[in-house]
Coordinates of C-alpha atoms in Angstrom, one line a residue:
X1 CA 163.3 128.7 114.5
X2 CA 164.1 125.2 113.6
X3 CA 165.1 124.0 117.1
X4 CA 164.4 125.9 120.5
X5 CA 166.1 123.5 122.3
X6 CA 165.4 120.8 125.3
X7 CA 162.7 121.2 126.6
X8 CA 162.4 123.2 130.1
X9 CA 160.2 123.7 132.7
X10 CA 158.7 127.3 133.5
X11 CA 157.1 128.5 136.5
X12 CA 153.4 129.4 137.1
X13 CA 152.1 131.8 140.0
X14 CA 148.9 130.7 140.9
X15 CA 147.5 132.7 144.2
X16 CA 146.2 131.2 147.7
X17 CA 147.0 128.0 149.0
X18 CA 146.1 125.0 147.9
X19 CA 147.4 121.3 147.7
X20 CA 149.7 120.7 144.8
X21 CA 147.2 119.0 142.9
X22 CA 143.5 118.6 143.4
X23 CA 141.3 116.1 142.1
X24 CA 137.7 117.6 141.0
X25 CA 136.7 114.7 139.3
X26 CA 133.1 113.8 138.6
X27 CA 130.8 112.0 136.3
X28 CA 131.8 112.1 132.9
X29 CA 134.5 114.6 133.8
X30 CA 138.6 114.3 134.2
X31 CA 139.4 117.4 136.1
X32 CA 142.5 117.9 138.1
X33 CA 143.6 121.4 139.5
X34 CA 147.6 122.3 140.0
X35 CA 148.4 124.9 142.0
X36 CA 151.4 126.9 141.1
X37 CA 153.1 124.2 139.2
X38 CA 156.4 123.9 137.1
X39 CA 155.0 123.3 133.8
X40 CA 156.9 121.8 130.8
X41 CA 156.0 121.1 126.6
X42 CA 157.4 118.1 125.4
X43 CA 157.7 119.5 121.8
X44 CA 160.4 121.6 120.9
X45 CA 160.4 121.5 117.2
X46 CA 157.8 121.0 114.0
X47 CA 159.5 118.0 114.0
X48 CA 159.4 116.7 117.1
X49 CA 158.7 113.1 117.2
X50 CA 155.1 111.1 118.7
X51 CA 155.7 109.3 121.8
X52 CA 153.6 107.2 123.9
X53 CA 152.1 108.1 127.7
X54 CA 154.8 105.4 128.7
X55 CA 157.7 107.2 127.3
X56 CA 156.9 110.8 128.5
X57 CA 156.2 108.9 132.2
X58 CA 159.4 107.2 132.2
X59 CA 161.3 111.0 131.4
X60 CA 159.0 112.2 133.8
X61 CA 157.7 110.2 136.5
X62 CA 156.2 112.3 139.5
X63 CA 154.0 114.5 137.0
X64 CA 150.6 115.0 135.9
X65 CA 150.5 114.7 132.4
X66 CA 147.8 115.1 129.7
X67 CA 148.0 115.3 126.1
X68 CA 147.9 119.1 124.1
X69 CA 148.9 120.5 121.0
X70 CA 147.1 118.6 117.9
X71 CA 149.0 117.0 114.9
X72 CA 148.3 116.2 111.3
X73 CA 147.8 112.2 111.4
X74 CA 149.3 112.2 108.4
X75 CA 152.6 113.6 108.5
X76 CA 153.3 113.4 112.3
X77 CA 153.9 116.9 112.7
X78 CA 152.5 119.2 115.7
X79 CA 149.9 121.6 114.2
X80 CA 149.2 125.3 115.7
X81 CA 151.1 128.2 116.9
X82 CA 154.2 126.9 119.1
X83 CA 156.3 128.1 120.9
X84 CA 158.7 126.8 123.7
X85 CA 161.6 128.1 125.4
X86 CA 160.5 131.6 124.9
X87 CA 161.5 130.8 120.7
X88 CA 158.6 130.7 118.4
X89 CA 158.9 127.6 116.2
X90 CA 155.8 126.9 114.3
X91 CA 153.2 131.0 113.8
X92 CA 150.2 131.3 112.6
X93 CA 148.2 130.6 109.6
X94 CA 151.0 127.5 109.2
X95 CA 147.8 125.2 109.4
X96 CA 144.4 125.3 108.3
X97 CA 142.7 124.3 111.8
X98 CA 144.7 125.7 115.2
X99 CA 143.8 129.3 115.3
X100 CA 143.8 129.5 119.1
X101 CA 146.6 129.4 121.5
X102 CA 146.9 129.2 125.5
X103 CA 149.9 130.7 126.2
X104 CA 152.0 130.5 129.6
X105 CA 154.1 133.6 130.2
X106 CA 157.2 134.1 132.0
X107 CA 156.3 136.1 134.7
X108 CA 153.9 133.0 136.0
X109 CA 150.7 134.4 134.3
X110 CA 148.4 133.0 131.5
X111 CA 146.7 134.0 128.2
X112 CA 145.1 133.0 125.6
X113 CA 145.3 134.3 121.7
X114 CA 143.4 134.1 118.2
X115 CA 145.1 134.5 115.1
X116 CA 144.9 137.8 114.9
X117 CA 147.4 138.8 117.4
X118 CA 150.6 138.1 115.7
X119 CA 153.5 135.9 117.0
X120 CA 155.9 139.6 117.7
X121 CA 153.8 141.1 120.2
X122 CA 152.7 137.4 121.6
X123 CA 156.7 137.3 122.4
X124 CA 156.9 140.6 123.3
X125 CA 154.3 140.3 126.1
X126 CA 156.2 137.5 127.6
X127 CA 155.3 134.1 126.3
X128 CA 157.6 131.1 127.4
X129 CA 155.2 128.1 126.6
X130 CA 152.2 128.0 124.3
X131 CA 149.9 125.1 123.8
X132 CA 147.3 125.4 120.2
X133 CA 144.7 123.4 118.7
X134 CA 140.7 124.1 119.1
X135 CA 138.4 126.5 120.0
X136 CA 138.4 129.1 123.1
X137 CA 135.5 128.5 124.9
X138 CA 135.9 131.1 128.1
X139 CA 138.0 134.2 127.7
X140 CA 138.7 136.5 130.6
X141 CA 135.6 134.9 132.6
X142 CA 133.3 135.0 129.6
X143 CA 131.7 132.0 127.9
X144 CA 132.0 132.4 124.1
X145 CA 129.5 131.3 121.4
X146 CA 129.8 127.7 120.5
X147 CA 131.5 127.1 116.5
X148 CA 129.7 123.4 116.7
X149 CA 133.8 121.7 117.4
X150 CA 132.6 120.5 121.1
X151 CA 130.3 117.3 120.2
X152 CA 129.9 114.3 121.9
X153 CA 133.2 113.3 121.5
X154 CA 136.0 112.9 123.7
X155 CA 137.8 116.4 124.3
X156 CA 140.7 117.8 126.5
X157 CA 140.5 121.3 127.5
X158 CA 143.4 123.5 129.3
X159 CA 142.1 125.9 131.7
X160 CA 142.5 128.6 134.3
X161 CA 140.9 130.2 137.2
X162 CA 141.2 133.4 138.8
X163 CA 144.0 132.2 141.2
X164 CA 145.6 131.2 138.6
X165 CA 145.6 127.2 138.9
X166 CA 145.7 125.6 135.8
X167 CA 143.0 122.8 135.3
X168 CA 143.5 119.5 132.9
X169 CA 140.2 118.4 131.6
X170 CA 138.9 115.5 129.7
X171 CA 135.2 114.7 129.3
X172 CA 134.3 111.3 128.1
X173 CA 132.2 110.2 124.7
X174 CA 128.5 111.7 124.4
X175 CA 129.5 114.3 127.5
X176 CA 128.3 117.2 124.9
X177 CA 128.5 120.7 124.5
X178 CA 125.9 121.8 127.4
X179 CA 127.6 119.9 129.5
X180 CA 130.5 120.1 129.1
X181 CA 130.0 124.2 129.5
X182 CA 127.8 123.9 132.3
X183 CA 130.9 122.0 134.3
X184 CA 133.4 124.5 133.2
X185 CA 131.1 127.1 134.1
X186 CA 130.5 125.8 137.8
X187 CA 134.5 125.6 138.2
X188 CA 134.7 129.1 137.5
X189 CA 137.3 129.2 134.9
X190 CA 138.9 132.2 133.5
X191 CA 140.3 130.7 130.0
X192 CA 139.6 127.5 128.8
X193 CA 140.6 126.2 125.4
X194 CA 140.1 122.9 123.9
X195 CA 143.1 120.6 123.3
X196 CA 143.8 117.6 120.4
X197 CA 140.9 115.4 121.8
X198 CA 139.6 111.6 120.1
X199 CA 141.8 109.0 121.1
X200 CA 144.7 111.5 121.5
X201 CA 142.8 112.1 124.7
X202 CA 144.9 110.6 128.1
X203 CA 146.1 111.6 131.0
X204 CA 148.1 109.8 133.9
X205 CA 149.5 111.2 137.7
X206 CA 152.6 109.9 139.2
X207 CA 153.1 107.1 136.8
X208 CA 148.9 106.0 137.0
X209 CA 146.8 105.9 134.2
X210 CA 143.8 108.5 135.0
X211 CA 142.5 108.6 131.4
X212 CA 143.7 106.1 128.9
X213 CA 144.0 106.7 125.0
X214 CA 141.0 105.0 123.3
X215 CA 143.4 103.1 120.9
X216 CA 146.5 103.6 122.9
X217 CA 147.7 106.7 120.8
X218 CA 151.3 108.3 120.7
X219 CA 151.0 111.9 120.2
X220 CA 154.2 114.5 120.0
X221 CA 152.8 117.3 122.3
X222 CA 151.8 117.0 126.0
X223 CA 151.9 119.1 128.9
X224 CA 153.5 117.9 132.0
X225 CA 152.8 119.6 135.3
X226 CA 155.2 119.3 138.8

């Protein structure tokens, strides 16, 4: 599909009670926790266009906000297996990097794919929203062998717990692997995949910078939470 249309918000159930969002912050370590939020992609298309933190603030102002889906520098197009709306617009194997996918389903739950599930049953099992770019590195509560992509520099991950609050995460240059798994680890995460990272990395609440873009990037995928 071409198009799937403007972009909408879906619903996620997270279990418990908890303040909207929660800062975790510490160290060398972005973290913020939402608790059943609305969540929304800003691409809708292949073709989608890169916008700045400032633009995607001004369309959406009382929202945490991180960056997500890679692109290829070179052309300006989103990279990965996308989907939003519910409509696929971008399967697999369309790229040579992006074989993982966190994927926000319609009934409020998460999941998170490899390449080898294809985009049918994906839809068939619900998805709404899907975010793609690096590696998985905890699936269903496991920690997964390293592929050497984490390094020491700047990442942002997507994540979930066993509530079901979804966690925004960016750890800062020379964090590194270890330790960037040994603070995942100790938040108890479920899934956790990584996200375009670099200077695509940034991240803002309410309008407020929390993590700024190391050379003020425009990117033309984020995730916005409400």
């Amino acid at each position: 599909m071409a198009n799937t249309g403007e972009a909408g918000w879906a619903n996620v159930k997270s279990q418990g009670y908890s303040d909207k969002f929660t800062d975790l912050s510490t160290g060398s370590f972005k973290i913020y926790k939402a608790h059943s939020p609305q969540i929304l992609k800003t691409a809708t298309s292949a073709d989608s266009p890169v916008m700045s933190m400032s633009e995607v603030v001004s369309k959406y102002p009382n929202s945490l906000i991180m960056n997500a889906s890679g692109f290829n520098m070179s052309t300006g197009k989103v990279t990965g297996f996308q989907i939003n709306n519910g409509k696929l617009f971008k399967d697999w194997n369309s790229d040579k990097r992006a074989k993982n996918a966190f994927v926000f389903n319609k009934d409020g739950s998460v999941k998170v794919y490899d390449s080898s599930t294809p985009a049918s049953k994906i839809l068939k099992n619900g998805a709404e929203t899907s975010f793609s770019f690096g590696s998985i590195l905890i699936k269903d509560g496991k920690s997964l062998p390293s592929d050497g992509t984490v390094n020491w520099e700047i990442h942002s991950f997507l994540g979930n717990d066993k509530n079901n609050n979804i966690y925004l995460i960016i750890s800062d240059t020379s964090t590194g692997y270890q330790a960037i798994m040994s603070e995942l680890q100790s938040l108890h995460l479920e899934n956790v995949i990584v996200m375009d990272g670099g200077g695509s990395s940034q991240m803002s609440l309410n309008g407020q910078m929390i993590y700024a873009s190391q050379d003020n990037r425009s990117v033309n995928d984020y995730i916005v939470l409400k």
